[in-house]
Short mmCIF file of C-alpha atoms in Angstrom, two decimals:
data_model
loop_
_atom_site.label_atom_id
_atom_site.label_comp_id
_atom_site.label_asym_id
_atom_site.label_seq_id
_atom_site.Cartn_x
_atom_site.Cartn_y
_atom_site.Cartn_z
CA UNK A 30 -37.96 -75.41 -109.57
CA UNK A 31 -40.47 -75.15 -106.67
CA UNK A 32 -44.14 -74.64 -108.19
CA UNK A 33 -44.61 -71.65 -105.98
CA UNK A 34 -41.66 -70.00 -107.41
CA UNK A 35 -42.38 -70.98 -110.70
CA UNK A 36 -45.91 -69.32 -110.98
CA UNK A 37 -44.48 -66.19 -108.82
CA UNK A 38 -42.38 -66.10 -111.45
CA UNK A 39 -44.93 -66.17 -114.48
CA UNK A 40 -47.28 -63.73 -112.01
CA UNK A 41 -43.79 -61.01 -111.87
CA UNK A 42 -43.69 -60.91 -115.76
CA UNK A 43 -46.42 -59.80 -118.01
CA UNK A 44 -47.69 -60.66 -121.12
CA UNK A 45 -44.69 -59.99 -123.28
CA UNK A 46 -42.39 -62.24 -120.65
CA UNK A 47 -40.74 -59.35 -119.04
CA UNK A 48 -41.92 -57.05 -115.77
CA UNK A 49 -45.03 -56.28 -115.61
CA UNK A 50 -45.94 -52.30 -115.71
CA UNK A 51 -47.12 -51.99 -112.25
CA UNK A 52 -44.50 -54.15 -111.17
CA UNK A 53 -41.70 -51.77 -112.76
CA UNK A 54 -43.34 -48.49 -110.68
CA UNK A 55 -42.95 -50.67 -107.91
CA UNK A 56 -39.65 -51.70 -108.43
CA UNK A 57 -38.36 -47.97 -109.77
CA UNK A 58 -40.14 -46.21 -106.38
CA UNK A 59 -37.59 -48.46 -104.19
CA UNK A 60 -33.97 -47.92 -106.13
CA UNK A 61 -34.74 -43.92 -106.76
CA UNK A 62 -35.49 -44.33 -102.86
CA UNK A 63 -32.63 -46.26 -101.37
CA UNK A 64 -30.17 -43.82 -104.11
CA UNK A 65 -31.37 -40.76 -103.05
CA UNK A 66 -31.48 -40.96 -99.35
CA UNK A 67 -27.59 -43.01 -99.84
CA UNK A 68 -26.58 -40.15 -101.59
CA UNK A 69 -28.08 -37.34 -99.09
CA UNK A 70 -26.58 -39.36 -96.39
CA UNK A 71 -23.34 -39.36 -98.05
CA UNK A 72 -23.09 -35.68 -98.81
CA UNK A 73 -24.29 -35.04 -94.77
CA UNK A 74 -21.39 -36.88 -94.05
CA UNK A 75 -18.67 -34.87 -96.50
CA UNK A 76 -20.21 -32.09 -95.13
CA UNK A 77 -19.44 -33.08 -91.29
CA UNK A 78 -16.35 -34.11 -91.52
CA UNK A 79 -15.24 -31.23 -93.33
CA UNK A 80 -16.83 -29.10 -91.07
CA UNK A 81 -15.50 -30.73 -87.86
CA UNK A 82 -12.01 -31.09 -89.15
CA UNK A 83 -11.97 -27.67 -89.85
CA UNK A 84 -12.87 -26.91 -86.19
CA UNK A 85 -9.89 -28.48 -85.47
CA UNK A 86 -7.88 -26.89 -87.04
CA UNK A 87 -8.04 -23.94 -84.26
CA UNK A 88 -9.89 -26.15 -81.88
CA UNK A 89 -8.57 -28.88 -79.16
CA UNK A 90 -10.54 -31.87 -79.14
CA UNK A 91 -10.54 -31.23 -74.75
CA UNK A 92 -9.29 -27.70 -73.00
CA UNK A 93 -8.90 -28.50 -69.64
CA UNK A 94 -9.06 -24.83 -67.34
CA UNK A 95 -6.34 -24.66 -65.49
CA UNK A 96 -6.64 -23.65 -61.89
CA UNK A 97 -4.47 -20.40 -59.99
CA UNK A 98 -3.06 -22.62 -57.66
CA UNK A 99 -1.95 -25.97 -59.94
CA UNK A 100 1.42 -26.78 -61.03
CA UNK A 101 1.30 -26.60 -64.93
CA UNK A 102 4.02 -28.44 -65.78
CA UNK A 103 2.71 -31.63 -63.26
CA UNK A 104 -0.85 -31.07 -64.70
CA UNK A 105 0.67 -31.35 -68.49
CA UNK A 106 2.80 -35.35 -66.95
CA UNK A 107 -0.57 -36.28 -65.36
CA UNK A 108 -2.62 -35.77 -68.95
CA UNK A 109 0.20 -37.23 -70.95
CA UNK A 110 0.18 -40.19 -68.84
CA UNK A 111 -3.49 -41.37 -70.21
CA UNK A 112 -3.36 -43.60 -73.47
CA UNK A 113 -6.04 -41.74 -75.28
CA UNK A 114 -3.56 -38.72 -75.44
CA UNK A 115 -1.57 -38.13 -78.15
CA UNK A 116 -0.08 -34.68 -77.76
CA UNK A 117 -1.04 -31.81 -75.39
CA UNK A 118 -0.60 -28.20 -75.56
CA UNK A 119 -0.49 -25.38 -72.92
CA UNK A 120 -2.17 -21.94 -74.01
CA UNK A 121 -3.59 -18.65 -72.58
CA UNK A 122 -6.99 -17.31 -73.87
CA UNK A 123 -8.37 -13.93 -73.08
CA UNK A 124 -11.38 -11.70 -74.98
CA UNK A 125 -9.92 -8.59 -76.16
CA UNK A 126 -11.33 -5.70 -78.14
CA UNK A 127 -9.27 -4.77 -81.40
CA UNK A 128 -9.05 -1.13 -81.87
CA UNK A 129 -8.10 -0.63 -85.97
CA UNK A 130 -9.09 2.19 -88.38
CA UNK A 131 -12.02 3.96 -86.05
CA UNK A 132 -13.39 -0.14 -86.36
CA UNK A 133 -13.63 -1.98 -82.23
CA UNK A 134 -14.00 -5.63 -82.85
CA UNK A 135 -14.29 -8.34 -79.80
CA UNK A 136 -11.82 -10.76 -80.32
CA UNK A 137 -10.89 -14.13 -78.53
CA UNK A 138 -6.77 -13.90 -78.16
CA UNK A 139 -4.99 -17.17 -77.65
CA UNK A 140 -1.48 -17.04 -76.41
CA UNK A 141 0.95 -19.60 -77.96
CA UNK A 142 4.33 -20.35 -78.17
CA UNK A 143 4.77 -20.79 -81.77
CA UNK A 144 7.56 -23.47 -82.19
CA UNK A 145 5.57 -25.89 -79.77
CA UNK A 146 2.16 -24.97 -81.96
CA UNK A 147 3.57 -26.00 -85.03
CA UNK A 148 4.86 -29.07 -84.24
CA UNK A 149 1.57 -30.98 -84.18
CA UNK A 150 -0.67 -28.14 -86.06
CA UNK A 151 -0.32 -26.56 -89.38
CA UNK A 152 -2.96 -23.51 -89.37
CA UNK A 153 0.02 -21.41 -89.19
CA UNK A 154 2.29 -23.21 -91.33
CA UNK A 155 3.48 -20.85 -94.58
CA UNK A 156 1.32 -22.49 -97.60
CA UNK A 157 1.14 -21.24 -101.78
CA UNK A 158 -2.19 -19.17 -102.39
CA UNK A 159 -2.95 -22.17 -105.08
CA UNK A 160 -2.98 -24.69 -101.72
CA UNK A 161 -5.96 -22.12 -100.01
CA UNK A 162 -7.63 -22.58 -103.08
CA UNK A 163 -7.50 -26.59 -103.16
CA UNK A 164 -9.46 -26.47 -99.86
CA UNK A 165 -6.03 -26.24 -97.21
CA UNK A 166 -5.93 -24.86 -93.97
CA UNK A 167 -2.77 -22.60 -93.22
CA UNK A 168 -0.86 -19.39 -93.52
CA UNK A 169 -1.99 -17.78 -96.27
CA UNK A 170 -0.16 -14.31 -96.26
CA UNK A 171 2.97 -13.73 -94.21
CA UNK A 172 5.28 -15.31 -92.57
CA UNK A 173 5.98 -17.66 -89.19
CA UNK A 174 8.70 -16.15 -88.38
CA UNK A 175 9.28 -16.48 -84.54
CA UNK A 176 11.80 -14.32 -83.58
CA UNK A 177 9.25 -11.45 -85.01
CA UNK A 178 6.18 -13.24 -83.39
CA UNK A 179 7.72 -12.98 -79.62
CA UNK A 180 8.34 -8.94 -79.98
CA UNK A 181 4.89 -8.26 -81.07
CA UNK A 182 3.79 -9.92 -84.20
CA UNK A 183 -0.15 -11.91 -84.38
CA UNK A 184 -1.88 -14.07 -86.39
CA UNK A 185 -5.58 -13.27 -87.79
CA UNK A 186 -8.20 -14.91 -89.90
CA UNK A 187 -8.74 -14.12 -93.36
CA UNK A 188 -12.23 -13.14 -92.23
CA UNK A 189 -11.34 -10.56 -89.56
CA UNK A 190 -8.17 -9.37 -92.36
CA UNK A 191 -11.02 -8.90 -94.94
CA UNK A 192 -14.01 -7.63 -93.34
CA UNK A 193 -12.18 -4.77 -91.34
CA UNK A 194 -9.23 -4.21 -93.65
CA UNK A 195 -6.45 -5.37 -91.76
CA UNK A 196 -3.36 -6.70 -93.74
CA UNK A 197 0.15 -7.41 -93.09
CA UNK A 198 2.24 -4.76 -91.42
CA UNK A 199 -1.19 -3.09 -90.12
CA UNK A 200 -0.54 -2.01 -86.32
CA UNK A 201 -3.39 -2.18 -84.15
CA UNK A 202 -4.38 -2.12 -80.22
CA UNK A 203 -5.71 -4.79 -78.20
CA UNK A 204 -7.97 -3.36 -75.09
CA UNK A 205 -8.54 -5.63 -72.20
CA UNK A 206 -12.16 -5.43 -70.84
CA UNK A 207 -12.06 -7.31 -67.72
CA UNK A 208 -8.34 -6.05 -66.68
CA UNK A 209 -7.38 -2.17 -66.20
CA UNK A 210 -5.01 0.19 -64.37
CA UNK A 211 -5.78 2.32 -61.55
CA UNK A 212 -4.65 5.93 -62.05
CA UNK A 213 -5.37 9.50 -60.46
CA UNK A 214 -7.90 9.81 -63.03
CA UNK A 215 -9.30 6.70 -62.87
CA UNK A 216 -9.07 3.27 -64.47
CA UNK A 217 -8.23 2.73 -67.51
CA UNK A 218 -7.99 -0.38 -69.93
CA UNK A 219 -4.79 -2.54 -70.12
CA UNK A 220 -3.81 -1.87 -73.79
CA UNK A 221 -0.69 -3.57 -75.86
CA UNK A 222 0.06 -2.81 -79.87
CA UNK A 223 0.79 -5.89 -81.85
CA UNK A 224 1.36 -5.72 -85.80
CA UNK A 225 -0.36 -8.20 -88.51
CA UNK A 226 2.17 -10.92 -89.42
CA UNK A 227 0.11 -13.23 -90.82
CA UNK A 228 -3.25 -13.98 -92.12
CA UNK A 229 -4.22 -17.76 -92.05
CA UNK A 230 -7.44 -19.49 -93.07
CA UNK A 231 -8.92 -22.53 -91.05
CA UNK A 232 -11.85 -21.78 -93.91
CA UNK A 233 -14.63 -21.56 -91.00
CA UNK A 234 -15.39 -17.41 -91.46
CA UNK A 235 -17.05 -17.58 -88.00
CA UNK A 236 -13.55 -19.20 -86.23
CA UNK A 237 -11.32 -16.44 -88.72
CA UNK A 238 -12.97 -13.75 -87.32
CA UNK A 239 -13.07 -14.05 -83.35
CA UNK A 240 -10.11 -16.02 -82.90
CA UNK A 241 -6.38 -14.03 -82.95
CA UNK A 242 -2.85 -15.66 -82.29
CA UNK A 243 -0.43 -13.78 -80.12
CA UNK A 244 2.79 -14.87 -78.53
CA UNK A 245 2.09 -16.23 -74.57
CA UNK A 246 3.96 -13.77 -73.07
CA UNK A 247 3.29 -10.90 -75.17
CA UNK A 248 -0.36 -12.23 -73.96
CA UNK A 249 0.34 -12.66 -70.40
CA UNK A 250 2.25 -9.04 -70.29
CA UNK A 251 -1.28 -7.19 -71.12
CA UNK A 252 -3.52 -8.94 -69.15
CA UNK A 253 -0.51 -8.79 -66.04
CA UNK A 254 -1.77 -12.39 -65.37
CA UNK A 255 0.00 -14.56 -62.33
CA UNK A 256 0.22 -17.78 -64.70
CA UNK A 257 1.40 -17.10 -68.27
CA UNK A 258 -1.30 -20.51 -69.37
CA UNK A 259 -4.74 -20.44 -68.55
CA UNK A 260 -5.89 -23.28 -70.17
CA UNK A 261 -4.26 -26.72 -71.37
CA UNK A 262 -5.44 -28.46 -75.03
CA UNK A 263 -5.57 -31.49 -74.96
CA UNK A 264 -5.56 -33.76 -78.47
CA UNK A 265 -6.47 -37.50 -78.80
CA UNK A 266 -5.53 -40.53 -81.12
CA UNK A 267 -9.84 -40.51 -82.00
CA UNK A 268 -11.76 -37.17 -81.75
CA UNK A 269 -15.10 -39.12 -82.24
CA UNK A 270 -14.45 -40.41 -78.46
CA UNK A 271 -13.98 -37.04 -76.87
CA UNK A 272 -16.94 -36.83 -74.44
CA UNK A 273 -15.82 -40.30 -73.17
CA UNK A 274 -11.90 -38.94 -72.55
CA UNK A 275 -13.82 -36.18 -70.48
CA UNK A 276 -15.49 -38.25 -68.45
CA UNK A 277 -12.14 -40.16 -67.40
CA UNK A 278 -10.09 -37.31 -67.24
CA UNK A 279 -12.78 -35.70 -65.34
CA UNK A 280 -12.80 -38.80 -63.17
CA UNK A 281 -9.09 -37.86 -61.41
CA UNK A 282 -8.86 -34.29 -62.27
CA UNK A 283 -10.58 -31.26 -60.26
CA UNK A 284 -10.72 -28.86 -63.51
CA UNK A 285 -12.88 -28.12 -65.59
CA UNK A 286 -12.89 -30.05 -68.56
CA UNK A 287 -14.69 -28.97 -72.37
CA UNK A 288 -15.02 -30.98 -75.29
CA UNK A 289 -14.97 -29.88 -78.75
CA UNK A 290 -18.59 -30.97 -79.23
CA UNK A 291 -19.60 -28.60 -76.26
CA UNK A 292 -17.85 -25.38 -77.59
CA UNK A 293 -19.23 -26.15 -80.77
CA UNK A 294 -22.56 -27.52 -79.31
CA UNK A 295 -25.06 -25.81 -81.91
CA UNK A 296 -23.17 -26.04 -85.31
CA UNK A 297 -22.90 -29.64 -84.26
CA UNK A 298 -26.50 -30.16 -82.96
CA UNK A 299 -28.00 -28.17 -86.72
CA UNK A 300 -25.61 -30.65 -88.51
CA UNK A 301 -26.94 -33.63 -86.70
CA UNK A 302 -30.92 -32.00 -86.85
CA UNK A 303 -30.16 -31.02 -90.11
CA UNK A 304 -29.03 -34.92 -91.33
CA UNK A 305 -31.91 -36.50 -89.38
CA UNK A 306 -34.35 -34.21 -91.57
CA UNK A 307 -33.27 -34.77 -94.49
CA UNK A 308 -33.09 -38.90 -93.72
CA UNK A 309 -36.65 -38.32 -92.76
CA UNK A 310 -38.21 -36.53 -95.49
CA UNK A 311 -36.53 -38.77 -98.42
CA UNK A 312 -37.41 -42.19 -96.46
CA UNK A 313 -41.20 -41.00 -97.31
CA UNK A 314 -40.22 -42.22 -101.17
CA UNK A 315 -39.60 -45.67 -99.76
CA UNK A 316 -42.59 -45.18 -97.90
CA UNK A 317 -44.38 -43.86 -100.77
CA UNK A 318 -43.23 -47.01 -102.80
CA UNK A 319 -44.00 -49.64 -100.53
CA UNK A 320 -47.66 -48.08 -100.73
CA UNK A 321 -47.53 -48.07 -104.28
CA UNK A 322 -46.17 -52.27 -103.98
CA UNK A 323 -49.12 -52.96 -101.70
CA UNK A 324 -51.40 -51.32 -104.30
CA UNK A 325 -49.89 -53.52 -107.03
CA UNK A 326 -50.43 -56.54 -104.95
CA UNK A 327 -53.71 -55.66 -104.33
CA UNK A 328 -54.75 -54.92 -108.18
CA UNK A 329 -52.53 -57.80 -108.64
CA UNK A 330 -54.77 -60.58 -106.26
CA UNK A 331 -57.93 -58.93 -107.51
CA UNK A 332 -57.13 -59.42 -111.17
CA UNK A 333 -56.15 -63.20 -110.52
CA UNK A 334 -58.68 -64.27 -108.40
CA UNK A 335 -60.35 -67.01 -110.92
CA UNK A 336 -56.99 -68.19 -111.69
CA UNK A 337 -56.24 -68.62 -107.42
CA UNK A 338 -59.61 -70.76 -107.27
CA UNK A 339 -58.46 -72.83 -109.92
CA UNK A 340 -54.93 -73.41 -108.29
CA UNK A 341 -56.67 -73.83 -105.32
CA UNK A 342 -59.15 -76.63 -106.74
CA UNK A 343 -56.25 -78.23 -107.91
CA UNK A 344 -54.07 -78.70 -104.98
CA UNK A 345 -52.74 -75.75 -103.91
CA UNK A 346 -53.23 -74.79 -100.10
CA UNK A 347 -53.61 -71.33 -99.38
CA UNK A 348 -50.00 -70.89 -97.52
CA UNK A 349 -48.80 -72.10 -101.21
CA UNK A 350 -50.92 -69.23 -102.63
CA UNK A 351 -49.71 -66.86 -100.10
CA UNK A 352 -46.25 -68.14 -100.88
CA UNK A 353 -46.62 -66.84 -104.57
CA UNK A 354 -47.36 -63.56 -103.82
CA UNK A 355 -44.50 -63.52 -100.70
CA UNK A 356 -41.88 -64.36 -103.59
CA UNK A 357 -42.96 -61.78 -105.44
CA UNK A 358 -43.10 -59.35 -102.87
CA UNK A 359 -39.16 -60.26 -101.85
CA UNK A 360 -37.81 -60.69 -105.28
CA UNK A 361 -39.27 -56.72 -105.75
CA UNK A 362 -37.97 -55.52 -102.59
CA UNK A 363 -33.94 -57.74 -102.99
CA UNK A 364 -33.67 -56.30 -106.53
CA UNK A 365 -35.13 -52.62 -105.73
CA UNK A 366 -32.52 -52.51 -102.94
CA UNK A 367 -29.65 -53.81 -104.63
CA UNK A 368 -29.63 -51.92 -107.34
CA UNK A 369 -30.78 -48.48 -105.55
CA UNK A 370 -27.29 -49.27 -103.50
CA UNK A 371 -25.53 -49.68 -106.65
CA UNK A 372 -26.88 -46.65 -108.42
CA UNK A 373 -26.03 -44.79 -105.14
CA UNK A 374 -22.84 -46.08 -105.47
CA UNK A 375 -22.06 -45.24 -109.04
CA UNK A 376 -22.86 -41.85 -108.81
CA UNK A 377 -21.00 -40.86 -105.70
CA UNK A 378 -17.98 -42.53 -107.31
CA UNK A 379 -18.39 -40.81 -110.34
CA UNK A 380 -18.87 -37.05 -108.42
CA UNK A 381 -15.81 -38.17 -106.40
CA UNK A 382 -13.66 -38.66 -109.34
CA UNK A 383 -14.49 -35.97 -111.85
CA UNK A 384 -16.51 -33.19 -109.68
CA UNK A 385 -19.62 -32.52 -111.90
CA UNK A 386 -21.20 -30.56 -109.25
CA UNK A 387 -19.76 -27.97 -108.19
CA UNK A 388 -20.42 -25.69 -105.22
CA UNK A 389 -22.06 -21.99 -105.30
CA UNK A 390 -19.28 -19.11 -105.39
CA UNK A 391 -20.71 -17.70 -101.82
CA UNK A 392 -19.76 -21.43 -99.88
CA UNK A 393 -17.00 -21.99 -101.84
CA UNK A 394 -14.42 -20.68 -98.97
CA UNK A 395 -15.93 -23.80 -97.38
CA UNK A 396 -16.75 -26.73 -99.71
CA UNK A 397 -14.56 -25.88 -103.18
CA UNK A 398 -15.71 -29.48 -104.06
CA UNK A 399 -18.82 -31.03 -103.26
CA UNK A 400 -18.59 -33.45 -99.33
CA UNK A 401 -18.81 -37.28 -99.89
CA UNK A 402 -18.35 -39.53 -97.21
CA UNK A 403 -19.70 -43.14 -97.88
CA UNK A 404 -19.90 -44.97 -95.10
CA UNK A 405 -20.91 -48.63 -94.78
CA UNK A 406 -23.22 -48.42 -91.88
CA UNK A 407 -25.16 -45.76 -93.57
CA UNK A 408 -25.54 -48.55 -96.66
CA UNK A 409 -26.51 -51.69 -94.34
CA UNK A 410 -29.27 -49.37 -92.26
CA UNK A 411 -30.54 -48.00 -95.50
CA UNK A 412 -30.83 -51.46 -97.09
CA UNK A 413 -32.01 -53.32 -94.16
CA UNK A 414 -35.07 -51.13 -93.18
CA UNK A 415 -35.90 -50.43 -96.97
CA UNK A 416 -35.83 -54.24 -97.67
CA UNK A 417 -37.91 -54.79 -94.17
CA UNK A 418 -40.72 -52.40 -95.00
CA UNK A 419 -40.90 -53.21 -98.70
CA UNK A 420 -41.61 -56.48 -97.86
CA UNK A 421 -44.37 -55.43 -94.63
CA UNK A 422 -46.19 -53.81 -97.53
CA UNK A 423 -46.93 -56.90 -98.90
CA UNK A 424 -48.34 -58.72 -95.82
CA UNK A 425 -51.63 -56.91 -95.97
CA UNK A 426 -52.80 -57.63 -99.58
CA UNK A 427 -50.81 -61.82 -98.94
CA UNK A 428 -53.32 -61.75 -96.11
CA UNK A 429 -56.14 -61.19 -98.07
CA UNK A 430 -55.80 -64.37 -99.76
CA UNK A 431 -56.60 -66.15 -96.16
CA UNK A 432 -60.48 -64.83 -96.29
CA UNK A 433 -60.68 -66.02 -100.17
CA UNK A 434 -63.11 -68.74 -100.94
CA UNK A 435 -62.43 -71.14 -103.97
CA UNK A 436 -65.30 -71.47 -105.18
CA UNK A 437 -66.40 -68.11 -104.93
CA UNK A 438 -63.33 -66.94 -106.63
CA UNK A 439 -64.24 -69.36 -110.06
CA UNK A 440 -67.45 -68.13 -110.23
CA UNK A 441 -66.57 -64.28 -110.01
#
């Protein structure tokens, strides 16, 4: 064994050959660090992809706006022809006011034809109450049947059926604002009746309560429009990539192209804000550690200082004394990491498979079970800028050692 590792050794343990006290405060700041900001980084990530996978469910990853004057059906070939795209579908979109029960609600319609829709989605596919429960997007109360959706049958969120009272077989009137007929008494509002057919959950209230499902040309017979699709949805093999399919598309293509990222621009900036925080404010307990490690070191040269000018008398240089204190300093910050990855680890895996924290009643529409993602980038940043700094924390107190005089140091 190298002589510098042996005495770091001897220097780690105390006086009853195992850690030494201020060695173990050390050593516990660094794993409760690099656990806790794992395991906040894991939930942040649950939490996002629950939340983005849930926008779309009634969201394309790219709606391209399609123009008065193109060809739909030669815009649709065009799209297909990219690799990136996996499916695309044609819809119309128009913001309508619900009239229902005295209650006026403003309303984003989308137009669809129903057997395409459900081909590649399954908001509107028929699912058990038990399923909504588990956390499943779907039809939740009704039926899909099509026949009754082309005469005048829609689709709302369980948000807009709950908070204004509106449940299957309900009749109520969609007004146009931005459309109307001219009569000899004036203008007056393009208005069409449609009945509730279903109620689905994408479990997003904000999404269940703006956006309604009507049949295209129910859609495109109130608002008297030229084109019966207004706007073409566009769905990828990787939604991370979207803003990069936007750019190419945009590239050849003289519409106007949106990403899911910019429609959803500030639930997605909060989440990302929100994740950066919280990696912030818990990477002040490694911080707090590694002060708490220099202090140890510190205390730690201090308290051996006759015992350094006796090495030194006897051979050692003062790189080999610096060396002592370096092992130290990296066997603290290796075993502090590791096993703050491994307690991360262990209880993610344990929440994962038996649930022992459950979420509040009020976001349980949301998150029934608690979020985990763990992601292996998250683990090697974590653990390479926790091992980094533990072991800068150490320089300043190993550097100390330079300006120490033997002699001095057997005499004090």
């Amino acid at each position: 064994m190298n002589k510098c590792t042996f005495i770091s050794r001897r220097y780690l343990k105390g006086k009853k050959s195992r850690l030494a006290g201020s060695h173990w405060l050390s050593l516990f700041g660094i794993i409760i660090g690099v656990s806790a900001l794992l395991i906040i980084l894991s939930v942040m990530n649950g939490m996002r992809e629950v939340v983005i996978e849930r926008i779309l469910s009634s969201t394309a990853e790219l709606e391209i706006q399609i123009n008065q004057d193109d060809n739909v059906h030669e815009l649709i070939t065009n799209v297909q022809n990219y690799d990136f795209v996996e499916y695309t579908n044609p819809i119309a979109e128009e913001d309508l006011v619900i009239l229902s029960k005295n209650e006026t609600i403003l309303t984003k319609f989308i137009g669809i034809d129903l057997i395409n829709f459900s081909k590649n989605n399954n908001l509107l596919t028929k699912r058990d109450f038990k399923d909504y429960i588990s956390n499943q997007p779907g039809l939740i109360y009704g039926h899909n049947n099509p026949e009754y959706f082309s005469k005048n049958g829609a689709f709302i969120g369980h948000e807009l059926s709950r908070k204004f009272s509106l449940n299957i077989g309900d009749e109520f009137t969609a007004i146009s604002l931005s459309k109307s007929n001219y009569t000899s008494i004036g203008q007056i509002p393009l208005t069409s009746k449609f009945i509730v057919q279903g109620i689905y959950s994408n479990l997003i209230p904000e999404l269940e309560l703006s956006i309604v499902y009507v049949s295209d040309a129910n859609l495109q017979k109130l608002t008297k429009s030229k084109q019966i699709y207004n706007k073409l949805e566009v769905f990828s093999k990787d939604f991370s990539k979207a803003n990069i399919y936007k750019k190419e598309l945009s590239a050849s293509l003289n519409n106007n192209i949106t990403s899911w990222s910019d429609k959803n621009s500030n639930l997605y900036d909060a989440q990302k804000l929100e994740k950066n925080i919280m990696s912030f404010v818990l990477s002040l307990i490694i911080i707090l550690s590694a002060f708490n490690l220099s202090g140890s070191f510190l205390k730690k040269v201090s308290n051996k200082k006759k015992e350094l000018g006796i090495l030194a008398t006897i051979g050692y240089s003062k790189k080999d004394i610096m060396k002592i204190f370096l092992y130290q300093g990296l066997c603290l910050a290796f075993f502090g990491v590791l096993l703050g990855n491994l307690l991360a680890y262990l209880l993610l895996a344990i929440q994962l498979e038996f649930n022992l924290i459950s979420m509040p009643s009020n976001i349980i529409h949301i998150f029934p079970n608690l979020p985990i993602s763990m992601q292996a980038s998250d683990f090697i940043l974590v653990s390479f800028f926790s091992f980094i700094f533990s072991l800068i924390s150490c320089l300043f107190p190993i550097y100390r050692i330079k300006n120490l005089n033997p002699i001095d140091l057997i005499k004090e």
